[in-house]
PDB file of C-alpha atoms in Angstrom:
ATOM      1  CA  VAL Z 911    -119.521-128.177  88.004  1.00  0.00           C
ATOM      2  CA  HIS Z 912    -120.259-126.393  91.283  1.00  0.00           C
ATOM      3  CA  ALA Z 913    -118.047-125.752  94.292  1.00  0.00           C
ATOM      4  CA  ALA Z 914    -118.903-128.240  97.021  1.00  0.00           C
ATOM      5  CA  THR Z 915    -119.454-125.510  99.628  1.00  0.00           C
ATOM      6  CA  ASN Z 916    -121.578-123.385  97.317  1.00  0.00           C
ATOM      7  CA  ARG Z 917    -124.773-125.408  96.929  1.00  0.00           C
ATOM      8  CA  GLY Z 918    -127.028-122.341  96.615  1.00  0.00           C
ATOM      9  CA  ASN Z 919    -124.730-120.363  94.318  1.00  0.00           C
ATOM     10  CA  ARG Z 920    -124.567-121.356  90.637  1.00  0.00           C
ATOM     11  CA  GLY Z 921    -121.888-118.766  89.846  1.00  0.00           C
ATOM     12  CA  GLY Z 922    -118.969-121.200  89.994  1.00  0.00           C
ATOM     13  CA  THR Z 923    -117.051-119.254  92.658  1.00  0.00           C
ATOM     14  CA  GLY Z 924    -115.811-120.760  95.878  1.00  0.00           C
ATOM     15  CA  PHE Z 925    -113.520-123.565  94.620  1.00  0.00           C
ATOM     16  CA  ARG Z 926    -110.627-122.198  96.714  1.00  0.00           C
ATOM     17  CA  SER Z 927    -112.724-122.188  99.867  1.00  0.00           C
ATOM     18  CA  ALA Z 928    -113.930-125.685  98.940  1.00  0.00           C
ATOM     19  CA  ARG Z 929    -110.258-126.790  98.574  1.00  0.00           C
ATOM     20  CA  GLY Z 930    -110.843-128.081  95.056  1.00  0.00           C
ATOM     21  CA  HIS Z 931    -113.894-130.123  95.944  1.00  0.00           C
ATOM     22  CA  GLY Z 932    -116.959-129.907  93.752  1.00  0.00           C
ATOM     23  CA  ARG Z 933    -120.112-131.603  92.585  1.00  0.00           C
ATOM     24  CA  ILE Z 934    -121.199-132.329  89.024  1.00  0.00           C
ATOM     25  CA  GLU Z 935    -124.658-131.893  87.529  1.00  0.00           C
ATOM     26  CA  LEU Z 936    -125.849-132.926  84.084  1.00  0.00           C
ATOM     27  CA  LYS Z 937    -128.290-130.559  82.393  1.00  0.00           C
ATOM     28  CA  CYS Z 938    -130.513-131.413  79.449  1.00  0.00           C
ATOM     29  CA  GLU Z 939    -132.492-128.652  77.743  1.00  0.00           C
ATOM     30  CA  ALA Z 940    -134.281-130.847  75.206  1.00  0.00           C
ATOM     31  CA  LYS Z 941    -138.015-130.360  74.812  1.00  0.00           C
ATOM     32  CA  SER Z 942    -140.170-132.882  76.603  1.00  0.00           C
ATOM     33  CA  GLY Z 943    -142.942-134.366  74.534  1.00  0.00           C
ATOM     34  CA  GLY Z 944    -146.046-133.193  76.311  1.00  0.00           C
ATOM     35  CA  SER Z 945    -145.209-129.590  77.183  1.00  0.00           C
ATOM     36  CA  GLY Z 946    -147.087-126.767  75.469  1.00  0.00           C
ATOM     37  CA  GLN Z 947    -149.214-129.016  73.282  1.00  0.00           C
ATOM     38  CA  ASP Z 948    -152.803-128.111  72.393  1.00  0.00           C
ATOM     39  CA  VAL Z 949    -153.756-131.704  71.482  1.00  0.00           C
ATOM     40  CA  ALA Z 950    -154.545-134.151  74.284  1.00  0.00           C
ATOM     41  CA  GLU Z 951    -153.866-137.888  74.182  1.00  0.00           C
ATOM     42  CA  GLY Z 952    -156.372-139.687  71.933  1.00  0.00           C
ATOM     43  CA  GLN Z 953    -157.471-136.526  70.075  1.00  0.00           C
ATOM     44  CA  THR Z 954    -157.048-136.149  66.322  1.00  0.00           C
ATOM     45  CA  TYR Z 955    -155.392-133.248  64.530  1.00  0.00           C
ATOM     46  CA  ILE Z 956    -154.530-132.306  60.943  1.00  0.00           C
ATOM     47  CA  VAL Z 957    -151.101-131.793  59.356  1.00  0.00           C
ATOM     48  CA  SER Z 958    -151.140-130.128  55.896  1.00  0.00           C
ATOM     49  CA  ILE Z 959    -147.859-129.874  54.006  1.00  0.00           C
ATOM     50  CA  TYR Z 960    -146.585-129.717  50.427  1.00  0.00           C
ATOM     51  CA  LYS Z 961    -144.121-132.430  49.369  1.00  0.00           C
ATOM     52  CA  ALA Z 962    -141.741-131.654  46.488  1.00  0.00           C
ATOM     53  CA  PRO Z 963    -140.033-134.525  44.593  1.00  0.00           C
ATOM     54  CA  ARG Z 964    -136.890-134.652  46.775  1.00  0.00           C
ATOM     55  CA  ASP Z 965    -138.548-133.826  50.094  1.00  0.00           C
ATOM     56  CA  LYS Z 966    -138.562-136.302  52.967  1.00  0.00           C
ATOM     57  CA  LEU Z 967    -141.099-136.420  55.763  1.00  0.00           C
ATOM     58  CA  GLY Z 968    -138.350-137.276  58.264  1.00  0.00           C
ATOM     59  CA  LEU Z 969    -140.369-139.916  60.098  1.00  0.00           C
ATOM     60  CA  ASP Z 970    -139.329-143.305  61.452  1.00  0.00           C
ATOM     61  CA  LEU Z 971    -142.533-145.369  61.410  1.00  0.00           C
ATOM     62  CA  ALA Z 972    -143.662-148.704  62.849  1.00  0.00           C
ATOM     63  CA  SER Z 973    -146.833-150.726  62.390  1.00  0.00           C
ATOM     64  CA  GLN Z 974    -147.869-154.123  63.754  1.00  0.00           C
ATOM     65  CA  ASP Z 975    -150.676-156.306  62.475  1.00  0.00           C
ATOM     66  CA  GLY Z 976    -151.943-153.610  60.099  1.00  0.00           C
ATOM     67  CA  GLU Z 977    -152.571-151.006  62.806  1.00  0.00           C
ATOM     68  CA  PRO Z 978    -152.076-147.321  61.864  1.00  0.00           C
ATOM     69  CA  TRP Z 979    -148.480-146.158  61.539  1.00  0.00           C
ATOM     70  CA  ARG Z 980    -146.910-145.134  64.860  1.00  0.00           C
ATOM     71  CA  ILE Z 981    -144.197-142.490  64.823  1.00  0.00           C
ATOM     72  CA  LYS Z 982    -141.049-143.806  66.491  1.00  0.00           C
ATOM     73  CA  SER Z 983    -138.893-140.724  65.956  1.00  0.00           C
ATOM     74  CA  ILE Z 984    -138.693-137.488  63.966  1.00  0.00           C
ATOM     75  CA  ALA Z 985    -135.586-136.451  62.009  1.00  0.00           C
ATOM     76  CA  ALA Z 986    -134.867-133.521  59.686  1.00  0.00           C
ATOM     77  CA  GLY Z 987    -137.572-133.118  57.059  1.00  0.00           C
ATOM     78  CA  LEU Z 988    -141.028-131.719  56.376  1.00  0.00           C
ATOM     79  CA  ILE Z 989    -142.522-132.836  59.688  1.00  0.00           C
ATOM     80  CA  GLY Z 990    -139.668-131.197  61.593  1.00  0.00           C
ATOM     81  CA  GLN Z 991    -140.374-127.990  59.651  1.00  0.00           C
ATOM     82  CA  TRP Z 992    -144.093-128.329  60.452  1.00  0.00           C
ATOM     83  CA  ASN Z 993    -143.241-128.696  64.145  1.00  0.00           C
ATOM     84  CA  ALA Z 994    -141.120-125.531  64.080  1.00  0.00           C
ATOM     85  CA  ARG Z 995    -144.015-123.521  62.600  1.00  0.00           C
ATOM     86  CA  ASN Z 996    -146.865-125.139  64.582  1.00  0.00           C
ATOM     87  CA  VAL Z 997    -145.702-125.330  68.186  1.00  0.00           C
ATOM     88  CA  GLY Z 998    -149.164-126.054  69.610  1.00  0.00           C
ATOM     89  CA  VAL Z 999    -149.890-128.847  67.125  1.00  0.00           C
ATOM     90  CA  GLN Z1000    -146.546-130.586  66.804  1.00  0.00           C
ATOM     91  CA  VAL Z1001    -146.241-134.156  65.607  1.00  0.00           C
ATOM     92  CA  LEU Z1002    -144.685-136.205  68.432  1.00  0.00           C
ATOM     93  CA  PRO Z1003    -143.211-139.676  68.797  1.00  0.00           C
ATOM     94  CA  GLY Z1004    -146.036-142.033  69.757  1.00  0.00           C
ATOM     95  CA  ASP Z1005    -148.600-140.292  67.506  1.00  0.00           C
ATOM     96  CA  ARG Z1006    -150.313-142.311  64.770  1.00  0.00           C
ATOM     97  CA  ILE Z1007    -151.107-141.546  61.129  1.00  0.00           C
ATOM     98  CA  LEU Z1008    -154.785-142.446  60.702  1.00  0.00           C
ATOM     99  CA  GLU Z1009    -155.236-141.090  57.179  1.00  0.00           C
ATOM    100  CA  ALA Z1010    -153.224-139.615  54.281  1.00  0.00           C
ATOM    101  CA  ASN Z1011    -155.176-137.654  51.624  1.00  0.00           C
ATOM    102  CA  GLY Z1012    -158.337-139.597  52.445  1.00  0.00           C
ATOM    103  CA  VAL Z1013    -156.619-143.018  52.361  1.00  0.00           C
ATOM    104  CA  ARG Z1014    -157.074-145.008  55.559  1.00  0.00           C
ATOM    105  CA  GLY Z1015    -157.446-148.556  56.824  1.00  0.00           C
ATOM    106  CA  SER Z1016    -154.368-150.028  55.099  1.00  0.00           C
ATOM    107  CA  ALA Z1017    -150.940-149.173  56.522  1.00  0.00           C
ATOM    108  CA  THR Z1018    -149.351-150.024  53.165  1.00  0.00           C
ATOM    109  CA  ARG Z1019    -151.663-147.724  51.180  1.00  0.00           C
ATOM    110  CA  VAL Z1020    -151.240-144.906  53.713  1.00  0.00           C
ATOM    111  CA  ARG Z1021    -147.451-145.155  53.403  1.00  0.00           C
ATOM    112  CA  GLU Z1022    -147.696-145.173  49.598  1.00  0.00           C
ATOM    113  CA  GLU Z1023    -149.809-142.007  49.747  1.00  0.00           C
ATOM    114  CA  CYS Z1024    -147.228-140.359  52.033  1.00  0.00           C
ATOM    115  CA  ALA Z1025    -144.500-141.139  49.474  1.00  0.00           C
ATOM    116  CA  LYS Z1026    -146.241-139.190  46.681  1.00  0.00           C
ATOM    117  CA  THR Z1027    -145.419-135.589  45.786  1.00  0.00           C
ATOM    118  CA  GLY Z1028    -147.841-132.677  46.044  1.00  0.00           C
ATOM    119  CA  SER Z1029    -150.241-131.670  48.793  1.00  0.00           C
ATOM    120  CA  LEU Z1030    -150.375-134.063  51.718  1.00  0.00           C
ATOM    121  CA  ARG Z1031    -153.104-133.925  54.362  1.00  0.00           C
ATOM    122  CA  LEU Z1032    -152.509-136.207  57.328  1.00  0.00           C
ATOM    123  CA  VAL Z1033    -155.094-137.023  59.976  1.00  0.00           C
ATOM    124  CA  MET Z1034    -153.106-137.792  63.125  1.00  0.00           C
ATOM    125  CA  ARG Z1035    -154.034-139.158  66.557  1.00  0.00           C
ATOM    126  CA  ARG Z1036    -152.074-138.041  69.604  1.00  0.00           C
ATOM    127  CA  GLY Z1037    -150.431-141.009  71.290  1.00  0.00           C
ATOM    128  CA  PRO Z1038    -149.510-141.467  74.928  1.00  0.00           C
ATOM    129  CA  GLN Z1039    -146.700-139.117  75.869  1.00  0.00           C
ATOM    130  CA  THR Z1040    -144.249-140.780  78.205  1.00  0.00           C
ATOM    131  CA  SER Z1041    -141.050-139.247  79.493  1.00  0.00           C
ATOM    132  CA  PRO Z1042    -138.070-141.585  79.325  1.00  0.00           C
ATOM    133  CA  SER Z1043    -135.937-142.039  82.399  1.00  0.00           C
ATOM    134  CA  PHE Z1044    -132.204-142.643  82.498  1.00  0.00           C
ATOM    135  CA  HIS Z1045    -129.632-144.145  84.843  1.00  0.00           C
ATOM    136  CA  ILE Z1046    -126.915-141.489  85.308  1.00  0.00           C
ATOM    137  CA  SER Z1047    -123.444-142.256  86.679  1.00  0.00           C
ATOM    138  CA  VAL Z1048    -120.545-139.793  87.054  1.00  0.00           C
ATOM    139  CA  GLY Z1049    -116.808-140.080  87.664  1.00  0.00           C
ATOM    140  CA  VAL Z1050    -113.645-137.996  87.303  1.00  0.00           C
ATOM    141  CA  GLY Z1051    -110.274-138.905  85.815  1.00  0.00           C
ATOM    142  CA  CYS Z1052    -107.059-137.103  84.854  1.00  0.00           C
ATOM    143  CA  GLY Z1053    -107.170-136.306  81.150  1.00  0.00           C
ATOM    144  CA  SER Z1054    -109.444-137.338  78.306  1.00  0.00           C
ATOM    145  CA  GLU Z1055    -107.846-140.749  77.754  1.00  0.00           C
ATOM    146  CA  SER Z1056    -107.980-141.742  81.406  1.00  0.00           C
ATOM    147  CA  SER Z1057    -110.976-143.570  82.783  1.00  0.00           C
ATOM    148  CA  PRO Z1058    -112.113-142.942  86.341  1.00  0.00           C
ATOM    149  CA  ARG Z1059    -111.430-145.653  88.884  1.00  0.00           C
ATOM    150  CA  THR Z1060    -115.129-145.939  89.562  1.00  0.00           C
ATOM    151  CA  LEU Z1061    -118.311-144.244  88.473  1.00  0.00           C
ATOM    152  CA  ARG Z1062    -120.641-143.064  91.225  1.00  0.00           C
ATOM    153  CA  GLY Z1063    -124.337-143.712  91.011  1.00  0.00           C
ATOM    154  CA  PRO Z1064    -126.399-144.530  89.161  1.00  0.00           C
ATOM    155  CA  VAL Z1065    -129.336-142.273  89.904  1.00  0.00           C
ATOM    156  CA  LEU Z1066    -132.639-142.675  88.069  1.00  0.00           C
ATOM    157  CA  HIS Z1067    -133.678-139.400  86.440  1.00  0.00           C
ATOM    158  CA  SER Z1068    -136.270-137.990  84.020  1.00  0.00           C
ATOM    159  CA  PHE Z1069    -135.121-134.771  82.327  1.00  0.00           C
ATOM    160  CA  ALA Z1070    -138.731-134.018  81.337  1.00  0.00           C
ATOM    161  CA  LYS Z1071    -139.525-133.559  85.034  1.00  0.00           C
ATOM    162  CA  GLN Z1072    -136.326-131.721  86.006  1.00  0.00           C
ATOM    163  CA  SER Z1073    -133.643-130.405  83.624  1.00  0.00           C
ATOM    164  CA  CYS Z1074    -130.675-130.959  85.990  1.00  0.00           C
ATOM    165  CA  CYS Z1075    -129.487-134.237  87.458  1.00  0.00           C
ATOM    166  CA  GLY Z1076    -126.940-134.677  90.219  1.00  0.00           C
ATOM    167  CA  LEU Z1077    -125.796-137.563  92.355  1.00  0.00           C
ATOM    168  CA  ARG Z1078    -127.141-138.342  95.821  1.00  0.00           C
ATOM    169  CA  ARG Z1079    -125.753-136.057  98.553  1.00  0.00           C
ATOM    170  CA  GLN Z1080    -123.559-138.786 100.025  1.00  0.00           C
ATOM    171  CA  GLU Z1081    -121.925-139.382  96.591  1.00  0.00           C
ATOM    172  CA  GLU Z1082    -121.795-135.912  95.045  1.00  0.00           C
ATOM    173  CA  ASP Z1083    -118.546-134.503  96.533  1.00  0.00           C
ATOM    174  CA  PHE Z1084    -115.542-135.034  94.214  1.00  0.00           C
ATOM    175  CA  ASP Z1085    -111.949-134.083  95.045  1.00  0.00           C
ATOM    176  CA  LEU Z1086    -111.350-132.459  91.673  1.00  0.00           C
ATOM    177  CA  MET Z1087    -107.811-131.255  92.474  1.00  0.00           C
ATOM    178  CA  SER Z1088    -106.548-134.780  93.164  1.00  0.00           C
ATOM    179  CA  ALA Z1089    -107.863-135.906  89.779  1.00  0.00           C
ATOM    180  CA  VAL Z1090    -106.017-133.202  87.816  1.00  0.00           C
ATOM    181  CA  ARG Z1091    -102.962-134.445  85.882  1.00  0.00           C
ATOM    182  CA  THR Z1092    -100.026-132.331  87.084  1.00  0.00           C
ATOM    183  CA  GLY Z1093     -98.255-131.822  83.760  1.00  0.00           C
ATOM    184  CA  SER Z1094    -101.264-131.103  81.578  1.00  0.00           C
ATOM    185  CA  ARG Z1095    -103.541-129.597  84.258  1.00  0.00           C
ATOM    186  CA  ARG Z1096    -106.381-131.572  82.671  1.00  0.00           C
ATOM    187  CA  LEU Z1097    -109.407-133.098  84.282  1.00  0.00           C
ATOM    188  CA  ALA Z1098    -111.853-135.437  82.552  1.00  0.00           C
ATOM    189  CA  ILE Z1099    -115.443-135.736  83.702  1.00  0.00           C
ATOM    190  CA  HIS Z1100    -117.001-139.052  82.732  1.00  0.00           C
ATOM    191  CA  VAL Z1101    -120.782-139.354  82.475  1.00  0.00           C
ATOM    192  CA  GLU Z1102    -122.632-142.567  81.683  1.00  0.00           C
ATOM    193  CA  VAL Z1103    -126.253-142.223  80.551  1.00  0.00           C
ATOM    194  CA  LEU Z1104    -128.200-145.445  80.090  1.00  0.00           C
ATOM    195  CA  PRO Z1105    -131.893-145.750  79.254  1.00  0.00           C
ATOM    196  CA  ALA Z1106    -133.997-147.162  82.070  1.00  0.00           C
ATOM    197  CA  CYS Z1107    -135.811-150.339  81.140  1.00  0.00           C
ATOM    198  CA  GLU Z1108    -139.565-149.804  80.977  1.00  0.00           C
TER     199      GLU Z1108
END
């Protein structure tokens, strides 16, 4: 939250001079898929890990018509650990598993090989790296249980391109003091983030 009269200053001062008016920005510091990667789209790379009996890869996979497994998302597991240790050769959503320990051609057999314990050598192909966009709307209300009368926006934003998102200039000024509940001195900021349809 920034004072409305203090656009250049991120220090948070100036709310008195702004008479309680302010603007709200949403910041996302998540890593974007394509930054800092040494593997270009379409190139292959190798992932070598050791899989103990209770270990999970941490991959959500999809395959259609027998094509190689595509990684939908990455959760906690061996691949997440690989990514932490191999920043330039991270496995990313959209990448495909072409081969597991020499097994290729059959998505079923590749998945079976990935389920085994012991050394696992994956031949991967970098997929297209797209940055999702979101529709962002913002409103203020008095207290956590109170909904704002209306949300302002939405604005279309990609956090991979810019980490902070604010409303359009003509919508960004909120009278924060009028939204504060007198007894509790509470203010609720409501943010709606919806994925943009591709």
